[in-house]
N, CA, C and O atoms as a DFTB+ gen file, in Angstrom:
412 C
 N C O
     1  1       0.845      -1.183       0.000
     2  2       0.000       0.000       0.000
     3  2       0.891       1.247       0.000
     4  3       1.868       1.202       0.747
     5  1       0.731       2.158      -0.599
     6  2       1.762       3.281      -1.340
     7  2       0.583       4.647      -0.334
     8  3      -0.636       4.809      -0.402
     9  1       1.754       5.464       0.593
    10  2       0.703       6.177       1.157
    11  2       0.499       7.805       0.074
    12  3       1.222       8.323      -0.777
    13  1      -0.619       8.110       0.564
    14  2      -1.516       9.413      -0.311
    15  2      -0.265      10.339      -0.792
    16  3       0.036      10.770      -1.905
    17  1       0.345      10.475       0.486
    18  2       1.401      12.028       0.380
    19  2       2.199      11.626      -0.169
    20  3       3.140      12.261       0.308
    21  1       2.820      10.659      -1.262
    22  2       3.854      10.509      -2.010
    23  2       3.263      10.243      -3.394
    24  3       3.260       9.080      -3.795
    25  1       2.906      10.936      -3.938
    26  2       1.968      11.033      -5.252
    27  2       2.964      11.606      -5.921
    28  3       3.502      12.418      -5.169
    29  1       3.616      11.575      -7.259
    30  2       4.312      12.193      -7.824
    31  2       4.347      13.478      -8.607
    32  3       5.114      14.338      -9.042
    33  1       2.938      13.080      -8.533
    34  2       2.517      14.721      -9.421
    35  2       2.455      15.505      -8.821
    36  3       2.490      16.661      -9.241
    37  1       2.295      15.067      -7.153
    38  2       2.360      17.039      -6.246
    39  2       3.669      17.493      -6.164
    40  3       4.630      16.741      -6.002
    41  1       3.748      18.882      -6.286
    42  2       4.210      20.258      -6.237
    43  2       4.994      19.809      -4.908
    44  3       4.684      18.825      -4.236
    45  1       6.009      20.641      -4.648
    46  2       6.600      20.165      -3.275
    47  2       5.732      21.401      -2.146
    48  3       6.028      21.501      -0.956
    49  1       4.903      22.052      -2.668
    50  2       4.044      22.995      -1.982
    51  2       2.763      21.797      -1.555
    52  3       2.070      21.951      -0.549
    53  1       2.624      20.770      -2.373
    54  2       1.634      19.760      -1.609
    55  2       0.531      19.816      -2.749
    56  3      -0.411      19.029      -2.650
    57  1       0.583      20.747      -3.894
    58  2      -0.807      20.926      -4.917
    59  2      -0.297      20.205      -5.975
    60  3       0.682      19.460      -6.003
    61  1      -1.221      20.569      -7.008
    62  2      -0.955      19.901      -8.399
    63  2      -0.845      20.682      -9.349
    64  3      -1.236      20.376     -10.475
    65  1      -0.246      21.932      -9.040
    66  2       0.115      22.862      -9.565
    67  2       1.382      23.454     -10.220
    68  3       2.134      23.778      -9.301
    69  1       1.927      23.728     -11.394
    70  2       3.581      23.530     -11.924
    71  2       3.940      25.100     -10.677
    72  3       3.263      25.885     -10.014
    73  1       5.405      24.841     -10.955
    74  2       5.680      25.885      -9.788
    75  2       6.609      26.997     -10.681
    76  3       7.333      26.588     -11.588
    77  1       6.515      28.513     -10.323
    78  2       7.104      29.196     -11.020
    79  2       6.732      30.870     -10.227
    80  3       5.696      31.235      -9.671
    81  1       8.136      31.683     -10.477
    82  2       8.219      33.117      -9.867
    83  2       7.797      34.073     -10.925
    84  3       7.980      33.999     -12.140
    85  1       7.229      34.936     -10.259
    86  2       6.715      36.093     -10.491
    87  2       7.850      37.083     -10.885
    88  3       8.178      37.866      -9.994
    89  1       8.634      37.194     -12.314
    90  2       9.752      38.470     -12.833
    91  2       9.185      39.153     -13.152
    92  3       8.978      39.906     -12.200
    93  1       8.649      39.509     -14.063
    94  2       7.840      40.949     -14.576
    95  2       6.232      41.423     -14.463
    96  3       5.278      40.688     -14.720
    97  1       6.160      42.646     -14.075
    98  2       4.300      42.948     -14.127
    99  2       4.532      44.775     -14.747
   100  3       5.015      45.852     -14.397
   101  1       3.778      44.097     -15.901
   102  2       3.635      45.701     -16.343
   103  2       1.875      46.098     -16.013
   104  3       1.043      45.524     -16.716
   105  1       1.469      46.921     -15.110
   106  2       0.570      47.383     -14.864
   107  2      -0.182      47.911     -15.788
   108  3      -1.406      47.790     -15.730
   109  1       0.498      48.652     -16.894
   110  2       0.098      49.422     -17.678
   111  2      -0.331      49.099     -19.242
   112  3      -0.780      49.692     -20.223
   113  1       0.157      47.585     -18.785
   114  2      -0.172      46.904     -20.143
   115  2      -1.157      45.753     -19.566
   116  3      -1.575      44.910     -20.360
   117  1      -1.518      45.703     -18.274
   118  2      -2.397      44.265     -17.737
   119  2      -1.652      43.112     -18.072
   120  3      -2.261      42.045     -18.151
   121  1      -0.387      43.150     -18.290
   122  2       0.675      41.924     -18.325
   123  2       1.208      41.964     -17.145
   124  3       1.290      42.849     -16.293
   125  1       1.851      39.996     -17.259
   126  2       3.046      39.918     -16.385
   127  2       3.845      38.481     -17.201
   128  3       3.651      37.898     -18.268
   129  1       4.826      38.309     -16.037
   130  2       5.741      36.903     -16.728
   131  2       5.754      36.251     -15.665
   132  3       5.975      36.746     -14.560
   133  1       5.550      35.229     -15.858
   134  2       6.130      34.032     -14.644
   135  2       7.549      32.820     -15.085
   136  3       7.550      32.041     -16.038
   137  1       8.319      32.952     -14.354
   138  2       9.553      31.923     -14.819
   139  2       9.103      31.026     -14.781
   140  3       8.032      31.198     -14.199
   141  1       9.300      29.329     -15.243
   142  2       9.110      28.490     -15.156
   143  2       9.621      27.791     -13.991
   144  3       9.645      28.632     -13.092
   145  1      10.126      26.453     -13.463
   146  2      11.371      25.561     -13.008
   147  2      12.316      25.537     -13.936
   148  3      13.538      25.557     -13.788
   149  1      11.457      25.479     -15.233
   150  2      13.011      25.093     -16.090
   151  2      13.439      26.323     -16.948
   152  3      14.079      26.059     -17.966
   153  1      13.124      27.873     -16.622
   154  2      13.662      28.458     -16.908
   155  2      12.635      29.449     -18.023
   156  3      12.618      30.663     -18.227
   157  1      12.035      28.607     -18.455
   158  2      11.206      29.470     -19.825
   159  2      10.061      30.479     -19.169
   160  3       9.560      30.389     -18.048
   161  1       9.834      31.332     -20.059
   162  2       9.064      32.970     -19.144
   163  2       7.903      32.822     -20.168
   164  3       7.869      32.985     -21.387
   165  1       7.000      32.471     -19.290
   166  2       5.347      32.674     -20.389
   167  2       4.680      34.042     -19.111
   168  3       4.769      34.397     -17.936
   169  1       4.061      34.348     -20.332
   170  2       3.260      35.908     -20.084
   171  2       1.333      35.429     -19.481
   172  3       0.598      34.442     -19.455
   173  1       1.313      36.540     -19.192
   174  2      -0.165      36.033     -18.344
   175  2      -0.931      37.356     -18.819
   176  3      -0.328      38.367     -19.179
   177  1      -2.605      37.219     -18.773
   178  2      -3.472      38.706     -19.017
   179  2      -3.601      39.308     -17.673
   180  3      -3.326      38.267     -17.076
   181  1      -3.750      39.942     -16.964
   182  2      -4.664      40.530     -15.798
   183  2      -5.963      39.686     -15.634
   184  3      -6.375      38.818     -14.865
   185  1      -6.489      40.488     -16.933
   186  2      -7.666      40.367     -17.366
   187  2      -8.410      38.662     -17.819
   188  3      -9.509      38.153     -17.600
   189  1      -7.245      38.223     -18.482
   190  2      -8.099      36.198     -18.860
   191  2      -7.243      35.220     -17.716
   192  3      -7.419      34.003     -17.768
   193  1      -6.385      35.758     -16.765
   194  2      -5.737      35.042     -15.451
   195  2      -6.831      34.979     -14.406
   196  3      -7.427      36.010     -14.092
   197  1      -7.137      33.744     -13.824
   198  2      -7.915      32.907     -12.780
   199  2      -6.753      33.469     -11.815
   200  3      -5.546      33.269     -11.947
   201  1      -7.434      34.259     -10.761
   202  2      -6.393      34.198      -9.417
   203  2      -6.808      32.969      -8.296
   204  3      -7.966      32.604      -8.502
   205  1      -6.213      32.303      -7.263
   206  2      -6.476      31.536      -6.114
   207  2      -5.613      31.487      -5.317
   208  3      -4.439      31.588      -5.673
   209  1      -5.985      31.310      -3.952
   210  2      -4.821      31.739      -2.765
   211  2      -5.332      32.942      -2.244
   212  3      -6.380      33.574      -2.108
   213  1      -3.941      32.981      -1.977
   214  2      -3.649      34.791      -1.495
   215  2      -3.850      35.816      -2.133
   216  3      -4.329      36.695      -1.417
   217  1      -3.722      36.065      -3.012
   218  2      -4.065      37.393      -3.906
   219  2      -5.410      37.511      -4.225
   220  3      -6.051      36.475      -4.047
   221  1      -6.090      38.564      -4.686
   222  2      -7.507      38.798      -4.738
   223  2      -7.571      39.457      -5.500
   224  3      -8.729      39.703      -5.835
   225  1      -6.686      40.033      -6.125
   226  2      -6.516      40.925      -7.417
   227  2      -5.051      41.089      -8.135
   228  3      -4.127      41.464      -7.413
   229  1      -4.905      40.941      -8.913
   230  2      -4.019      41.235      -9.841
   231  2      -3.126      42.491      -8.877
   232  3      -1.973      42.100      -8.693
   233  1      -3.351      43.669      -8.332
   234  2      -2.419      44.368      -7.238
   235  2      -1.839      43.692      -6.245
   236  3      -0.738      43.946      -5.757
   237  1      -2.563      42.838      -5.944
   238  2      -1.712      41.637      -4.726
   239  2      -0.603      41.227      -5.119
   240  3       0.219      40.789      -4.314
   241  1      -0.286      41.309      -6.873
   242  2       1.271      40.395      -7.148
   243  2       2.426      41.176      -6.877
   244  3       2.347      42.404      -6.916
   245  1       3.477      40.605      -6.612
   246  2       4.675      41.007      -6.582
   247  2       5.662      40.080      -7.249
   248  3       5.893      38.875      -7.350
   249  1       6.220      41.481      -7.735
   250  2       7.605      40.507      -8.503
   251  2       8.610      39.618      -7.823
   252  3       9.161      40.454      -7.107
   253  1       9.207      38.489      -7.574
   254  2      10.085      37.761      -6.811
   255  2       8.921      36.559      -6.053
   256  3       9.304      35.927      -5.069
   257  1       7.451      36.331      -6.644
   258  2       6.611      36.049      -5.165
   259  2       6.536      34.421      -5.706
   260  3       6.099      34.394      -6.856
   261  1       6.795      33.310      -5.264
   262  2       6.676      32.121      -6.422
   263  2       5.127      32.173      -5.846
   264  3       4.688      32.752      -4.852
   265  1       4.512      31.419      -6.757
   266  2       3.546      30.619      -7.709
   267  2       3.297      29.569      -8.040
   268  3       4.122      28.900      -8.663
   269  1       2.108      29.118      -7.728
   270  2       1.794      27.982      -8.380
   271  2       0.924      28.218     -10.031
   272  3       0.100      29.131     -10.068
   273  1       1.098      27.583     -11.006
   274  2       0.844      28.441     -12.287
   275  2      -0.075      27.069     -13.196
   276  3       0.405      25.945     -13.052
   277  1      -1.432      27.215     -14.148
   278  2      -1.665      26.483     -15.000
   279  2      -1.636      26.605     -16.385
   280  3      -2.057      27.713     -16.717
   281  1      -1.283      25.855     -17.398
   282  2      -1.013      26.650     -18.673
   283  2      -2.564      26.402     -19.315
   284  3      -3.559      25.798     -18.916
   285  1      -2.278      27.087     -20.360
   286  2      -3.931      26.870     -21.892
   287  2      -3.416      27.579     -22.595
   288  3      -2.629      28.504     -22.396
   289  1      -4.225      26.805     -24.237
   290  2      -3.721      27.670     -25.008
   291  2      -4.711      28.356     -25.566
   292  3      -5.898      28.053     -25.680
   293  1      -3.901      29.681     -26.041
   294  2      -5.417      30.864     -26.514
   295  2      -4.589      31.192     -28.139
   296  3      -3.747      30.488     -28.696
   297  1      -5.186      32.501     -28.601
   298  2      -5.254      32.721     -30.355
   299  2      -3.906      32.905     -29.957
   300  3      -3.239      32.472     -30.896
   301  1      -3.166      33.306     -29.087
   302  2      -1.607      34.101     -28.693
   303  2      -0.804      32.734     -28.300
   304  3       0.242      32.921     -27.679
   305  1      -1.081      31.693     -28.519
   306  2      -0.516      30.820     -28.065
   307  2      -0.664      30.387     -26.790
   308  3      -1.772      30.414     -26.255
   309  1       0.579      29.876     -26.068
   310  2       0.527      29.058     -25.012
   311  2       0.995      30.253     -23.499
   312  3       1.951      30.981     -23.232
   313  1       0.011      29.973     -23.001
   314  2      -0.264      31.700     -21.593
   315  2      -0.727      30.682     -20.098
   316  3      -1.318      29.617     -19.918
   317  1      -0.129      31.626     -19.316
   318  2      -0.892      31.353     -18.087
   319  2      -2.305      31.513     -17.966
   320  3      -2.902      32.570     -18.168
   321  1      -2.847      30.368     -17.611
   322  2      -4.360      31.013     -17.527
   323  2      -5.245      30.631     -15.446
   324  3      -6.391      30.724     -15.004
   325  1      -3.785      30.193     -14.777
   326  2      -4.544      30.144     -12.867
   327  2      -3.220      30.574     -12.450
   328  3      -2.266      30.213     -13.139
   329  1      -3.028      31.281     -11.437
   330  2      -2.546      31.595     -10.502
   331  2      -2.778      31.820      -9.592
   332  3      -3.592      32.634      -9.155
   333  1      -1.549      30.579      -8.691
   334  2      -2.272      30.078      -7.035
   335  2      -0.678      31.067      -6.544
   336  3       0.494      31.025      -6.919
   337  1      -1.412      31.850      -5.585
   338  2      -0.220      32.482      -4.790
   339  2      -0.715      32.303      -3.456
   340  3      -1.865      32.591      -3.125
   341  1       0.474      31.655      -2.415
   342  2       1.046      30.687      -1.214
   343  2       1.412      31.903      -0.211
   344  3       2.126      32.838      -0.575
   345  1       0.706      31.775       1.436
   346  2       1.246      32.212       2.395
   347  2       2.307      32.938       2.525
   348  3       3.273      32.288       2.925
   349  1       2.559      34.368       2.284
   350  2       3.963      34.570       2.972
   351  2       4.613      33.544       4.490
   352  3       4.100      33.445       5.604
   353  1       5.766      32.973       4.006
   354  2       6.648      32.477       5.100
   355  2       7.625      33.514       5.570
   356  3       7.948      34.557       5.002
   357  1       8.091      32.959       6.880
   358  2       9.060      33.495       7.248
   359  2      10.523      33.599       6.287
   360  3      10.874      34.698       5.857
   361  1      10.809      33.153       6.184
   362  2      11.925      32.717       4.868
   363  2      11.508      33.835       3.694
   364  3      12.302      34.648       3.219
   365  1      10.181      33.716       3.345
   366  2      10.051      34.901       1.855
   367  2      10.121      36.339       2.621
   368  3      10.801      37.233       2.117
   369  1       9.429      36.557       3.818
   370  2       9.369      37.766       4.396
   371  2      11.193      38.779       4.539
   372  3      11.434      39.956       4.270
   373  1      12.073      37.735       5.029
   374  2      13.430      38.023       5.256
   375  2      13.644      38.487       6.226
   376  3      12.628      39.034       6.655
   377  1      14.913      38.637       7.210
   378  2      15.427      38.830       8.627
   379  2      15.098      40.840       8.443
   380  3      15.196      41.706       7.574
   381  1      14.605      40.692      10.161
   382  2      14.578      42.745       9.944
   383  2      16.120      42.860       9.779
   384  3      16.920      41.923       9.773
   385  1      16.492      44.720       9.592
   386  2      17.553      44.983       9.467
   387  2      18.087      45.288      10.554
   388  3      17.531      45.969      11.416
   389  1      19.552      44.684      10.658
   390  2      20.485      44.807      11.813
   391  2      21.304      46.113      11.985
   392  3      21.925      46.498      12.976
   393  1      21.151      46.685      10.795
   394  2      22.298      48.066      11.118
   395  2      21.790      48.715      12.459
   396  3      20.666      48.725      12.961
   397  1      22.944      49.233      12.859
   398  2      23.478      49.478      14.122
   399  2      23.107      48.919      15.266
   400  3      23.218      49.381      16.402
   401  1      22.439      47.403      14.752
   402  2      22.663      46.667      16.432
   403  2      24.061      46.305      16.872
   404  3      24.891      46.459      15.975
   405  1      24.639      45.769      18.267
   406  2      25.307      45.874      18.828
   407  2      24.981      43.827      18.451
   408  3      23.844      43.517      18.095
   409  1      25.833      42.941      18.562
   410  2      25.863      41.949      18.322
   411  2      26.335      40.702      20.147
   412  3      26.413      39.477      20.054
């Protein structure tokens, strides 16, 4: 008997979702880019992107924020069309700043 939580297709976030960071958001064009794992940068609408998670609007993103991401293809080819954005952790948040503490 093979237990549930070792399924190969989950995400090491625990979903079934491909995993990928948030590099570019142009506001002004209702674009953005998400990196892949393996490196390749597909573009997303504002406007035809499914949000889930944390964000609630397209202003919730930030650049550097990973992602869980689903692809489809439209007349423009192959685009993001869900984005699942994950809990800030301690680790993404980063240590406060130490200047001029005393150690």
């Amino acid at each position: 008997m093979v237990p549930e939580d070792k399924d190969p297709l989950k995400s090491a976030r625990g979903d079934f979702y491909h995993q990928g960071v948030i590099t570019k958001l142009f506001p002004s064009n209702n674009t953005g880019v998400v990196r892949t794992e393996s490196g390749r940068e597909l573009t997303f609408s504002y406007e035809l992107v499914l949000l889930l998670g944390e964000a609630k609007s397209p202003l919730d993103l930030n650049v550097g924020e990973p992602v869980g991401y689903d692809l489809g293809w439209t007349s423009a080819g192959l685009r993001v069309t869900k984005l699942k954005t994950y809990p800030k952790t301690k680790s993404d948040i980063g240590a406060p700043d130490s200047e001029g503490q005393r150690s």
